[in-house]
């Protein structure tokens, strides 16, 4: 199976009551959480590793994972609170205010590392890689898994959550060395390597240890760097409702395609040819296109793609 390792949280989205008062509505979320949901819906064996609360919000998160056929046997449950992310919208741009102190996800300890029997690939990313002790827990798991399993990393930067940018860049440099695949948005790449052009920055990540670097550009598709080769992957043309969960679904689509083609294997991935890689990336773009065509992080089920 593919094991998705990272945060599950509640996005508190701004709304107005009928009386015109300001309010917030809870929505399940988290970057790696969204990818796990997408993989389960695509029919890929998938598990989730994180700290989940036994509170009301944690139950909603767990139920959503199970409804999408995600295995929860490696989840660490506790009575600590669920992480909340309050969203503020201004001129179409979202900013986040996180409430994560002493949360179930953040307090994930290295002593809770899961068994990796039956796991062929792992996905890491998001805010789970920022705060301790969870960040070191995920890094330790990544180091253990990278020896003989495919590892994918999506930094998914949230600057408001990062208190020490230099420290986080240093951690990400260590994680890049462990990752076979790095998927990163062009905005996150600019944050990670400020003042460096896209191609140069991507090649620095390759030199840092990764085999494949995918730089996503939203509606402009993706640039893919592997060895001395550069591929262009166009975005699927759809009417965009919103982009929530698009990158997370792209990650799931790429891993699902590699799994189904037999290329989610460390040695096979290292020698993957451009045709097979392009097919996997095209599938990832197709899956992400469905997500952006409807509201919220709502990835497609496999039969929706077959019917399209």
PDB file of C-alpha atoms in Angstrom:
ATOM      1  CA  UNK A   1       0.000   0.000   0.000  1.00  0.00           C
ATOM      2  CA  UNK A   2       0.865   3.688  -0.098  1.00  0.00           C
ATOM      3  CA  UNK A   3       1.196   5.291   3.330  1.00  0.00           C
ATOM      4  CA  UNK A   4       0.262   8.986   3.574  1.00  0.00           C
ATOM      5  CA  UNK A   5       2.049  10.666   6.475  1.00  0.00           C
ATOM      6  CA  UNK A   6       1.012  14.128   7.628  1.00  0.00           C
ATOM      7  CA  UNK A   7      -1.565  16.386   9.141  1.00  0.00           C
ATOM      8  CA  UNK A   8      -5.324  16.124   9.292  1.00  0.00           C
ATOM      9  CA  UNK A   9      -7.015  19.298  10.469  1.00  0.00           C
ATOM     10  CA  UNK A  10     -10.147  21.389  10.385  1.00  0.00           C
ATOM     11  CA  UNK A  11     -10.292  24.447   8.140  1.00  0.00           C
ATOM     12  CA  UNK A  12     -12.573  27.046   9.697  1.00  0.00           C
ATOM     13  CA  UNK A  13     -13.947  28.927   6.688  1.00  0.00           C
ATOM     14  CA  UNK A  14     -15.485  32.398   7.013  1.00  0.00           C
ATOM     15  CA  UNK A  15     -19.232  32.670   6.493  1.00  0.00           C
ATOM     16  CA  UNK A  16     -22.084  35.011   7.338  1.00  0.00           C
ATOM     17  CA  UNK A  17     -25.185  34.030   9.254  1.00  0.00           C
ATOM     18  CA  UNK A  18     -28.656  34.927   7.985  1.00  0.00           C
ATOM     19  CA  UNK A  19     -28.538  37.906  10.330  1.00  0.00           C
ATOM     20  CA  UNK A  20     -25.289  39.101   8.740  1.00  0.00           C
ATOM     21  CA  UNK A  21     -23.022  38.168  11.643  1.00  0.00           C
ATOM     22  CA  UNK A  22     -19.543  36.785  10.983  1.00  0.00           C
ATOM     23  CA  UNK A  23     -19.112  33.052  11.571  1.00  0.00           C
ATOM     24  CA  UNK A  24     -16.848  30.132  10.709  1.00  0.00           C
ATOM     25  CA  UNK A  25     -17.836  26.756   9.266  1.00  0.00           C
ATOM     26  CA  UNK A  26     -15.666  23.667   9.922  1.00  0.00           C
ATOM     27  CA  UNK A  27     -14.397  21.701   6.922  1.00  0.00           C
ATOM     28  CA  UNK A  28     -12.132  18.642   7.043  1.00  0.00           C
ATOM     29  CA  UNK A  29      -8.713  19.113   5.455  1.00  0.00           C
ATOM     30  CA  UNK A  30      -4.950  18.826   5.557  1.00  0.00           C
ATOM     31  CA  UNK A  31      -2.702  18.355   2.536  1.00  0.00           C
ATOM     32  CA  UNK A  32      -1.643  14.736   3.096  1.00  0.00           C
ATOM     33  CA  UNK A  33      -5.120  13.925   4.426  1.00  0.00           C
ATOM     34  CA  UNK A  34      -6.578  15.092   1.099  1.00  0.00           C
ATOM     35  CA  UNK A  35      -4.089  12.928  -0.819  1.00  0.00           C
ATOM     36  CA  UNK A  36      -5.042   9.878   1.243  1.00  0.00           C
ATOM     37  CA  UNK A  37      -8.733  10.479   0.471  1.00  0.00           C
ATOM     38  CA  UNK A  38      -7.935  10.786  -3.239  1.00  0.00           C
ATOM     39  CA  UNK A  39      -5.853   7.593  -3.317  1.00  0.00           C
ATOM     40  CA  UNK A  40      -8.583   5.631  -1.574  1.00  0.00           C
ATOM     41  CA  UNK A  41     -11.164   6.849  -4.068  1.00  0.00           C
ATOM     42  CA  UNK A  42      -8.904   5.877  -6.965  1.00  0.00           C
ATOM     43  CA  UNK A  43      -8.919   2.307  -5.716  1.00  0.00           C
ATOM     44  CA  UNK A  44      -5.310   2.204  -4.538  1.00  0.00           C
ATOM     45  CA  UNK A  45      -4.523   0.444  -1.224  1.00  0.00           C
ATOM     46  CA  UNK A  46      -3.716   3.358   1.084  1.00  0.00           C
ATOM     47  CA  UNK A  47      -3.087   3.954   4.761  1.00  0.00           C
ATOM     48  CA  UNK A  48      -2.787   7.073   6.900  1.00  0.00           C
ATOM     49  CA  UNK A  49      -0.222   7.811   9.587  1.00  0.00           C
ATOM     50  CA  UNK A  50      -0.770  10.796  11.844  1.00  0.00           C
ATOM     51  CA  UNK A  51      -2.048  11.764  15.250  1.00  0.00           C
ATOM     52  CA  UNK A  52      -5.842  12.006  15.316  1.00  0.00           C
ATOM     53  CA  UNK A  53      -7.944  13.292  18.166  1.00  0.00           C
ATOM     54  CA  UNK A  54     -10.842  11.420  19.682  1.00  0.00           C
ATOM     55  CA  UNK A  55     -12.752  14.716  19.891  1.00  0.00           C
ATOM     56  CA  UNK A  56     -15.691  15.702  17.671  1.00  0.00           C
ATOM     57  CA  UNK A  57     -13.458  17.021  14.885  1.00  0.00           C
ATOM     58  CA  UNK A  58     -11.121  14.045  15.009  1.00  0.00           C
ATOM     59  CA  UNK A  59     -14.085  11.718  14.569  1.00  0.00           C
ATOM     60  CA  UNK A  60     -15.164  13.658  11.475  1.00  0.00           C
ATOM     61  CA  UNK A  61     -11.673  13.296  10.023  1.00  0.00           C
ATOM     62  CA  UNK A  62     -11.478   9.589  10.793  1.00  0.00           C
ATOM     63  CA  UNK A  63     -14.942   8.904   9.379  1.00  0.00           C
ATOM     64  CA  UNK A  64     -14.060  10.728   6.144  1.00  0.00           C
ATOM     65  CA  UNK A  65     -10.909   8.655   5.715  1.00  0.00           C
ATOM     66  CA  UNK A  66     -12.736   5.384   6.291  1.00  0.00           C
ATOM     67  CA  UNK A  67     -15.542   6.392   3.910  1.00  0.00           C
ATOM     68  CA  UNK A  68     -12.867   6.762   1.206  1.00  0.00           C
ATOM     69  CA  UNK A  69     -11.381   3.330   2.040  1.00  0.00           C
ATOM     70  CA  UNK A  70      -8.267   4.566   3.836  1.00  0.00           C
ATOM     71  CA  UNK A  71      -6.743   2.169   6.378  1.00  0.00           C
ATOM     72  CA  UNK A  72      -6.391   3.733   9.858  1.00  0.00           C
ATOM     73  CA  UNK A  73      -4.505   0.938  11.596  1.00  0.00           C
ATOM     74  CA  UNK A  74      -1.335   3.070  11.878  1.00  0.00           C
ATOM     75  CA  UNK A  75      -3.070   6.203  13.216  1.00  0.00           C
ATOM     76  CA  UNK A  76      -2.157   7.292  16.755  1.00  0.00           C
ATOM     77  CA  UNK A  77      -5.364   8.303  18.535  1.00  0.00           C
ATOM     78  CA  UNK A  78      -5.344  10.554  21.593  1.00  0.00           C
ATOM     79  CA  UNK A  79      -7.621  12.875  23.551  1.00  0.00           C
ATOM     80  CA  UNK A  80      -5.533  15.906  22.579  1.00  0.00           C
ATOM     81  CA  UNK A  81      -7.377  18.538  20.505  1.00  0.00           C
ATOM     82  CA  UNK A  82      -7.594  18.668  16.708  1.00  0.00           C
ATOM     83  CA  UNK A  83      -5.566  21.325  14.871  1.00  0.00           C
ATOM     84  CA  UNK A  84      -7.739  24.223  13.659  1.00  0.00           C
ATOM     85  CA  UNK A  85      -6.866  26.541  10.763  1.00  0.00           C
ATOM     86  CA  UNK A  86      -8.961  29.713  10.654  1.00  0.00           C
ATOM     87  CA  UNK A  87      -9.054  31.128   7.135  1.00  0.00           C
ATOM     88  CA  UNK A  88      -9.202  34.839   6.380  1.00  0.00           C
ATOM     89  CA  UNK A  89     -10.085  35.944   2.853  1.00  0.00           C
ATOM     90  CA  UNK A  90      -9.041  39.342   1.500  1.00  0.00           C
ATOM     91  CA  UNK A  91      -9.129  40.321  -2.188  1.00  0.00           C
ATOM     92  CA  UNK A  92      -9.471  36.669  -3.144  1.00  0.00           C
ATOM     93  CA  UNK A  93      -6.373  35.595  -1.212  1.00  0.00           C
ATOM     94  CA  UNK A  94      -6.490  33.297   1.803  1.00  0.00           C
ATOM     95  CA  UNK A  95      -4.382  33.692   4.931  1.00  0.00           C
ATOM     96  CA  UNK A  96      -4.338  31.210   7.790  1.00  0.00           C
ATOM     97  CA  UNK A  97      -4.254  31.396  11.563  1.00  0.00           C
ATOM     98  CA  UNK A  98      -3.389  28.020  13.079  1.00  0.00           C
ATOM     99  CA  UNK A  99      -4.302  26.696  16.519  1.00  0.00           C
ATOM    100  CA  UNK A 100      -1.971  23.746  16.912  1.00  0.00           C
ATOM    101  CA  UNK A 101      -0.495  23.937  20.399  1.00  0.00           C
ATOM    102  CA  UNK A 102      -0.496  20.539  22.131  1.00  0.00           C
ATOM    103  CA  UNK A 103      -2.674  19.078  19.368  1.00  0.00           C
ATOM    104  CA  UNK A 104      -3.054  15.376  18.588  1.00  0.00           C
ATOM    105  CA  UNK A 105      -1.197  15.821  15.316  1.00  0.00           C
ATOM    106  CA  UNK A 106       1.630  17.965  16.593  1.00  0.00           C
ATOM    107  CA  UNK A 107       2.403  15.767  19.620  1.00  0.00           C
ATOM    108  CA  UNK A 108       3.133  12.690  17.503  1.00  0.00           C
ATOM    109  CA  UNK A 109       6.225  11.124  19.093  1.00  0.00           C
ATOM    110  CA  UNK A 110       9.114   9.195  17.467  1.00  0.00           C
ATOM    111  CA  UNK A 111       8.201   6.233  19.681  1.00  0.00           C
ATOM    112  CA  UNK A 112       5.017   5.820  17.602  1.00  0.00           C
ATOM    113  CA  UNK A 113       6.702   5.045  14.261  1.00  0.00           C
ATOM    114  CA  UNK A 114       4.553   2.540  12.380  1.00  0.00           C
ATOM    115  CA  UNK A 115       5.526  -0.805  10.906  1.00  0.00           C
ATOM    116  CA  UNK A 116       6.124  -0.592   7.159  1.00  0.00           C
ATOM    117  CA  UNK A 117       5.222  -4.162   6.237  1.00  0.00           C
ATOM    118  CA  UNK A 118       3.349  -4.121   2.944  1.00  0.00           C
ATOM    119  CA  UNK A 119       4.138  -0.450   2.247  1.00  0.00           C
ATOM    120  CA  UNK A 120       5.701   0.273  -1.161  1.00  0.00           C
ATOM    121  CA  UNK A 121       5.566   4.069  -1.154  1.00  0.00           C
ATOM    122  CA  UNK A 122       5.136   6.931   1.301  1.00  0.00           C
ATOM    123  CA  UNK A 123       3.982  10.544   0.924  1.00  0.00           C
ATOM    124  CA  UNK A 124       5.095  13.325   3.261  1.00  0.00           C
ATOM    125  CA  UNK A 125       4.421  17.053   3.315  1.00  0.00           C
ATOM    126  CA  UNK A 126       2.521  20.030   4.627  1.00  0.00           C
ATOM    127  CA  UNK A 127       2.594  21.771   7.989  1.00  0.00           C
ATOM    128  CA  UNK A 128       3.284  18.459   9.724  1.00  0.00           C
ATOM    129  CA  UNK A 129       6.964  18.965   8.839  1.00  0.00           C
ATOM    130  CA  UNK A 130       7.247  22.251  10.741  1.00  0.00           C
ATOM    131  CA  UNK A 131       6.610  21.905  14.485  1.00  0.00           C
ATOM    132  CA  UNK A 132       8.052  19.519  17.042  1.00  0.00           C
ATOM    133  CA  UNK A 133       7.836  16.758  18.016  1.00  0.00           C
ATOM    134  CA  UNK A 134       5.847  15.675  14.939  1.00  0.00           C
ATOM    135  CA  UNK A 135       8.332  17.146  12.450  1.00  0.00           C
ATOM    136  CA  UNK A 136      11.188  15.023  13.801  1.00  0.00           C
ATOM    137  CA  UNK A 137       8.895  11.996  13.945  1.00  0.00           C
ATOM    138  CA  UNK A 138       8.062  12.266  10.259  1.00  0.00           C
ATOM    139  CA  UNK A 139      11.709  12.910   9.384  1.00  0.00           C
ATOM    140  CA  UNK A 140      12.750   9.773  11.267  1.00  0.00           C
ATOM    141  CA  UNK A 141      10.122   7.724   9.435  1.00  0.00           C
ATOM    142  CA  UNK A 142      11.208   9.181   6.104  1.00  0.00           C
ATOM    143  CA  UNK A 143      14.843   8.272   6.790  1.00  0.00           C
ATOM    144  CA  UNK A 144      13.829   4.725   7.706  1.00  0.00           C
ATOM    145  CA  UNK A 145      11.573   4.271   4.668  1.00  0.00           C
ATOM    146  CA  UNK A 146      13.935   5.839   2.112  1.00  0.00           C
ATOM    147  CA  UNK A 147      16.344   2.897   2.334  1.00  0.00           C
ATOM    148  CA  UNK A 148      14.127   0.569   0.317  1.00  0.00           C
ATOM    149  CA  UNK A 149      10.798   2.279  -0.413  1.00  0.00           C
ATOM    150  CA  UNK A 150       9.717   5.078  -2.733  1.00  0.00           C
ATOM    151  CA  UNK A 151       9.338   8.385  -0.895  1.00  0.00           C
ATOM    152  CA  UNK A 152       7.503  11.440  -2.230  1.00  0.00           C
ATOM    153  CA  UNK A 153       7.732  14.903  -0.672  1.00  0.00           C
ATOM    154  CA  UNK A 154       5.451  17.917  -1.173  1.00  0.00           C
ATOM    155  CA  UNK A 155       6.623  20.810   1.055  1.00  0.00           C
ATOM    156  CA  UNK A 156       3.262  22.633   0.651  1.00  0.00           C
ATOM    157  CA  UNK A 157       4.555  25.766   2.372  1.00  0.00           C
ATOM    158  CA  UNK A 158       2.289  27.777   4.691  1.00  0.00           C
ATOM    159  CA  UNK A 159       4.452  30.785   5.645  1.00  0.00           C
ATOM    160  CA  UNK A 160       2.082  31.848   8.451  1.00  0.00           C
ATOM    161  CA  UNK A 161       2.772  28.542  10.205  1.00  0.00           C
ATOM    162  CA  UNK A 162       6.562  28.748   9.963  1.00  0.00           C
ATOM    163  CA  UNK A 163       8.217  30.662  12.806  1.00  0.00           C
ATOM    164  CA  UNK A 164      11.814  30.110  11.642  1.00  0.00           C
ATOM    165  CA  UNK A 165      12.139  30.105   7.856  1.00  0.00           C
ATOM    166  CA  UNK A 166      15.868  29.312   7.772  1.00  0.00           C
ATOM    167  CA  UNK A 167      15.417  26.352  10.092  1.00  0.00           C
ATOM    168  CA  UNK A 168      12.594  24.979   7.962  1.00  0.00           C
ATOM    169  CA  UNK A 169      14.617  25.389   4.761  1.00  0.00           C
ATOM    170  CA  UNK A 170      17.432  23.435   6.405  1.00  0.00           C
ATOM    171  CA  UNK A 171      15.037  20.633   7.356  1.00  0.00           C
ATOM    172  CA  UNK A 172      13.592  20.512   3.845  1.00  0.00           C
ATOM    173  CA  UNK A 173      17.101  20.229   2.401  1.00  0.00           C
ATOM    174  CA  UNK A 174      17.585  17.093   4.509  1.00  0.00           C
ATOM    175  CA  UNK A 175      14.237  15.692   3.398  1.00  0.00           C
ATOM    176  CA  UNK A 176      14.963  16.362  -0.290  1.00  0.00           C
ATOM    177  CA  UNK A 177      18.003  14.067   0.041  1.00  0.00           C
ATOM    178  CA  UNK A 178      15.685  11.277   1.169  1.00  0.00           C
ATOM    179  CA  UNK A 179      12.951  11.804  -1.415  1.00  0.00           C
ATOM    180  CA  UNK A 180      12.748   9.999  -4.741  1.00  0.00           C
ATOM    181  CA  UNK A 181      10.068  12.446  -5.960  1.00  0.00           C
ATOM    182  CA  UNK A 182       9.665  16.085  -4.995  1.00  0.00           C
ATOM    183  CA  UNK A 183       6.440  17.764  -6.106  1.00  0.00           C
ATOM    184  CA  UNK A 184       6.472  21.496  -5.425  1.00  0.00           C
ATOM    185  CA  UNK A 185       4.454  24.468  -6.625  1.00  0.00           C
ATOM    186  CA  UNK A 186       6.337  27.277  -8.320  1.00  0.00           C
ATOM    187  CA  UNK A 187       5.352  29.586  -5.418  1.00  0.00           C
ATOM    188  CA  UNK A 188       6.756  27.144  -2.845  1.00  0.00           C
ATOM    189  CA  UNK A 189       9.931  26.718  -4.894  1.00  0.00           C
ATOM    190  CA  UNK A 190      10.405  30.497  -4.841  1.00  0.00           C
ATOM    191  CA  UNK A 191       9.991  30.451  -1.043  1.00  0.00           C
ATOM    192  CA  UNK A 192      12.404  27.546  -0.675  1.00  0.00           C
ATOM    193  CA  UNK A 193      15.051  29.033  -2.966  1.00  0.00           C
ATOM    194  CA  UNK A 194      14.383  32.778  -3.154  1.00  0.00           C
ATOM    195  CA  UNK A 195      15.874  34.635  -6.104  1.00  0.00           C
ATOM    196  CA  UNK A 196      16.711  31.440  -8.030  1.00  0.00           C
ATOM    197  CA  UNK A 197      15.083  30.669 -11.387  1.00  0.00           C
ATOM    198  CA  UNK A 198      12.730  27.695 -11.647  1.00  0.00           C
ATOM    199  CA  UNK A 199      14.981  25.434 -13.725  1.00  0.00           C
ATOM    200  CA  UNK A 200      18.069  26.221 -11.659  1.00  0.00           C
ATOM    201  CA  UNK A 201      16.212  25.691  -8.382  1.00  0.00           C
ATOM    202  CA  UNK A 202      14.724  22.383  -9.596  1.00  0.00           C
ATOM    203  CA  UNK A 203      18.134  21.148 -10.682  1.00  0.00           C
ATOM    204  CA  UNK A 204      19.529  22.056  -7.286  1.00  0.00           C
ATOM    205  CA  UNK A 205      16.879  19.760  -5.774  1.00  0.00           C
ATOM    206  CA  UNK A 206      17.970  16.993  -8.139  1.00  0.00           C
ATOM    207  CA  UNK A 207      21.568  17.496  -7.103  1.00  0.00           C
ATOM    208  CA  UNK A 208      20.352  17.438  -3.502  1.00  0.00           C
ATOM    209  CA  UNK A 209      19.352  13.812  -3.923  1.00  0.00           C
ATOM    210  CA  UNK A 210      15.927  13.537  -5.588  1.00  0.00           C
ATOM    211  CA  UNK A 211      15.350  11.559  -8.818  1.00  0.00           C
ATOM    212  CA  UNK A 212      12.294  13.456 -10.095  1.00  0.00           C
ATOM    213  CA  UNK A 213      11.248  17.055  -9.436  1.00  0.00           C
ATOM    214  CA  UNK A 214       7.788  18.184 -10.499  1.00  0.00           C
ATOM    215  CA  UNK A 215       7.116  21.926 -10.429  1.00  0.00           C
ATOM    216  CA  UNK A 216       3.407  22.702 -10.725  1.00  0.00           C
ATOM    217  CA  UNK A 217       2.127  25.972 -12.176  1.00  0.00           C
ATOM    218  CA  UNK A 218      -1.618  25.722 -11.679  1.00  0.00           C
ATOM    219  CA  UNK A 219      -3.448  26.321 -14.935  1.00  0.00           C
ATOM    220  CA  UNK A 220      -0.123  26.426 -16.799  1.00  0.00           C
ATOM    221  CA  UNK A 221       0.582  22.763 -16.095  1.00  0.00           C
ATOM    222  CA  UNK A 222       3.859  21.429 -14.743  1.00  0.00           C
ATOM    223  CA  UNK A 223       7.560  21.305 -15.513  1.00  0.00           C
ATOM    224  CA  UNK A 224       9.207  17.987 -14.738  1.00  0.00           C
ATOM    225  CA  UNK A 225      12.940  17.589 -14.245  1.00  0.00           C
ATOM    226  CA  UNK A 226      14.505  14.124 -14.304  1.00  0.00           C
ATOM    227  CA  UNK A 227      18.210  13.603 -14.960  1.00  0.00           C
ATOM    228  CA  UNK A 228      19.184  15.905 -17.828  1.00  0.00           C
ATOM    229  CA  UNK A 229      15.662  15.869 -19.243  1.00  0.00           C
ATOM    230  CA  UNK A 230      12.826  18.374 -18.863  1.00  0.00           C
ATOM    231  CA  UNK A 231       9.199  17.490 -19.631  1.00  0.00           C
ATOM    232  CA  UNK A 232       6.228  19.805 -19.996  1.00  0.00           C
ATOM    233  CA  UNK A 233       2.878  18.532 -18.746  1.00  0.00           C
ATOM    234  CA  UNK A 234      -0.129  20.652 -19.774  1.00  0.00           C
ATOM    235  CA  UNK A 235      -3.011  21.218 -17.389  1.00  0.00           C
ATOM    236  CA  UNK A 236      -6.379  19.761 -18.344  1.00  0.00           C
ATOM    237  CA  UNK A 237      -8.758  22.462 -19.553  1.00  0.00           C
ATOM    238  CA  UNK A 238     -11.820  22.676 -17.302  1.00  0.00           C
ATOM    239  CA  UNK A 239     -14.040  25.341 -15.813  1.00  0.00           C
ATOM    240  CA  UNK A 240     -12.415  26.033 -12.446  1.00  0.00           C
ATOM    241  CA  UNK A 241     -14.693  26.316  -9.411  1.00  0.00           C
ATOM    242  CA  UNK A 242     -11.859  26.533  -6.888  1.00  0.00           C
ATOM    243  CA  UNK A 243      -8.345  25.140  -6.503  1.00  0.00           C
ATOM    244  CA  UNK A 244      -8.690  23.704  -2.982  1.00  0.00           C
ATOM    245  CA  UNK A 245      -6.959  20.322  -2.853  1.00  0.00           C
ATOM    246  CA  UNK A 246      -5.712  20.459  -6.446  1.00  0.00           C
ATOM    247  CA  UNK A 247      -2.056  19.828  -5.611  1.00  0.00           C
ATOM    248  CA  UNK A 248      -2.964  17.150  -3.075  1.00  0.00           C
ATOM    249  CA  UNK A 249      -5.036  15.330  -5.697  1.00  0.00           C
ATOM    250  CA  UNK A 250      -2.198  15.667  -8.232  1.00  0.00           C
ATOM    251  CA  UNK A 251       0.107  13.917  -5.736  1.00  0.00           C
ATOM    252  CA  UNK A 252      -2.406  11.096  -5.338  1.00  0.00           C
ATOM    253  CA  UNK A 253      -2.891  10.736  -9.088  1.00  0.00           C
ATOM    254  CA  UNK A 254       0.848  10.491  -9.701  1.00  0.00           C
ATOM    255  CA  UNK A 255       1.365   7.877  -6.985  1.00  0.00           C
ATOM    256  CA  UNK A 256      -1.711   5.934  -8.117  1.00  0.00           C
ATOM    257  CA  UNK A 257      -0.481   5.801 -11.710  1.00  0.00           C
ATOM    258  CA  UNK A 258       3.010   4.696 -10.663  1.00  0.00           C
ATOM    259  CA  UNK A 259       1.497   2.031  -8.417  1.00  0.00           C
ATOM    260  CA  UNK A 260      -0.766   0.643 -11.135  1.00  0.00           C
ATOM    261  CA  UNK A 261       2.037   0.572 -13.732  1.00  0.00           C
ATOM    262  CA  UNK A 262       4.386  -1.267 -11.366  1.00  0.00           C
ATOM    263  CA  UNK A 263       6.807   1.674 -11.169  1.00  0.00           C
ATOM    264  CA  UNK A 264       6.296   2.427  -7.484  1.00  0.00           C
ATOM    265  CA  UNK A 265       9.513   0.612  -6.789  1.00  0.00           C
ATOM    266  CA  UNK A 266      12.809   2.270  -5.900  1.00  0.00           C
ATOM    267  CA  UNK A 267      14.920   0.634  -8.613  1.00  0.00           C
ATOM    268  CA  UNK A 268      12.269   0.828 -11.332  1.00  0.00           C
ATOM    269  CA  UNK A 269      11.514   4.466 -10.566  1.00  0.00           C
ATOM    270  CA  UNK A 270      15.197   5.375 -10.778  1.00  0.00           C
ATOM    271  CA  UNK A 271      15.248   4.094 -14.363  1.00  0.00           C
ATOM    272  CA  UNK A 272      11.753   5.064 -15.469  1.00  0.00           C
ATOM    273  CA  UNK A 273      11.541   6.158 -19.110  1.00  0.00           C
ATOM    274  CA  UNK A 274       9.988   9.450 -20.157  1.00  0.00           C
ATOM    275  CA  UNK A 275       6.957   7.783 -21.768  1.00  0.00           C
ATOM    276  CA  UNK A 276       5.912   5.970 -18.604  1.00  0.00           C
ATOM    277  CA  UNK A 277       6.578   9.037 -16.485  1.00  0.00           C
ATOM    278  CA  UNK A 278       4.570  11.280 -18.811  1.00  0.00           C
ATOM    279  CA  UNK A 279       1.625   8.860 -18.697  1.00  0.00           C
ATOM    280  CA  UNK A 280       1.655   8.993 -14.900  1.00  0.00           C
ATOM    281  CA  UNK A 281       1.875  12.790 -14.889  1.00  0.00           C
ATOM    282  CA  UNK A 282      -0.923  13.120 -17.439  1.00  0.00           C
ATOM    283  CA  UNK A 283      -3.118  10.957 -15.217  1.00  0.00           C
ATOM    284  CA  UNK A 284      -2.253  13.137 -12.207  1.00  0.00           C
ATOM    285  CA  UNK A 285      -3.259  16.253 -14.163  1.00  0.00           C
ATOM    286  CA  UNK A 286      -6.506  14.598 -15.228  1.00  0.00           C
ATOM    287  CA  UNK A 287      -7.438  13.681 -11.650  1.00  0.00           C
ATOM    288  CA  UNK A 288      -6.557  17.157 -10.361  1.00  0.00           C
ATOM    289  CA  UNK A 289      -8.722  18.709 -13.086  1.00  0.00           C
ATOM    290  CA  UNK A 290     -11.785  16.968 -11.685  1.00  0.00           C
ATOM    291  CA  UNK A 291     -11.062  18.343  -8.213  1.00  0.00           C
ATOM    292  CA  UNK A 292     -10.779  21.958  -9.405  1.00  0.00           C
ATOM    293  CA  UNK A 293     -14.024  21.606 -11.373  1.00  0.00           C
ATOM    294  CA  UNK A 294     -16.050  21.346  -8.152  1.00  0.00           C
ATOM    295  CA  UNK A 295     -16.121  23.054  -4.787  1.00  0.00           C
ATOM    296  CA  UNK A 296     -13.711  22.087  -2.033  1.00  0.00           C
ATOM    297  CA  UNK A 297     -11.206  19.256  -1.789  1.00  0.00           C
ATOM    298  CA  UNK A 298     -13.472  16.641  -3.352  1.00  0.00           C
ATOM    299  CA  UNK A 299     -11.333  14.196  -5.392  1.00  0.00           C
ATOM    300  CA  UNK A 300     -12.985  11.881  -7.917  1.00  0.00           C
ATOM    301  CA  UNK A 301     -13.761   8.208  -7.494  1.00  0.00           C
ATOM    302  CA  UNK A 302     -12.274   5.814 -10.038  1.00  0.00           C
ATOM    303  CA  UNK A 303     -15.619   5.164 -11.714  1.00  0.00           C
ATOM    304  CA  UNK A 304     -16.072   8.896 -12.340  1.00  0.00           C
ATOM    305  CA  UNK A 305     -12.869   8.900 -14.401  1.00  0.00           C
ATOM    306  CA  UNK A 306     -13.927   5.774 -16.273  1.00  0.00           C
ATOM    307  CA  UNK A 307     -17.273   7.363 -17.130  1.00  0.00           C
ATOM    308  CA  UNK A 308     -15.706  10.619 -18.333  1.00  0.00           C
TER     309      UNK A 308
END
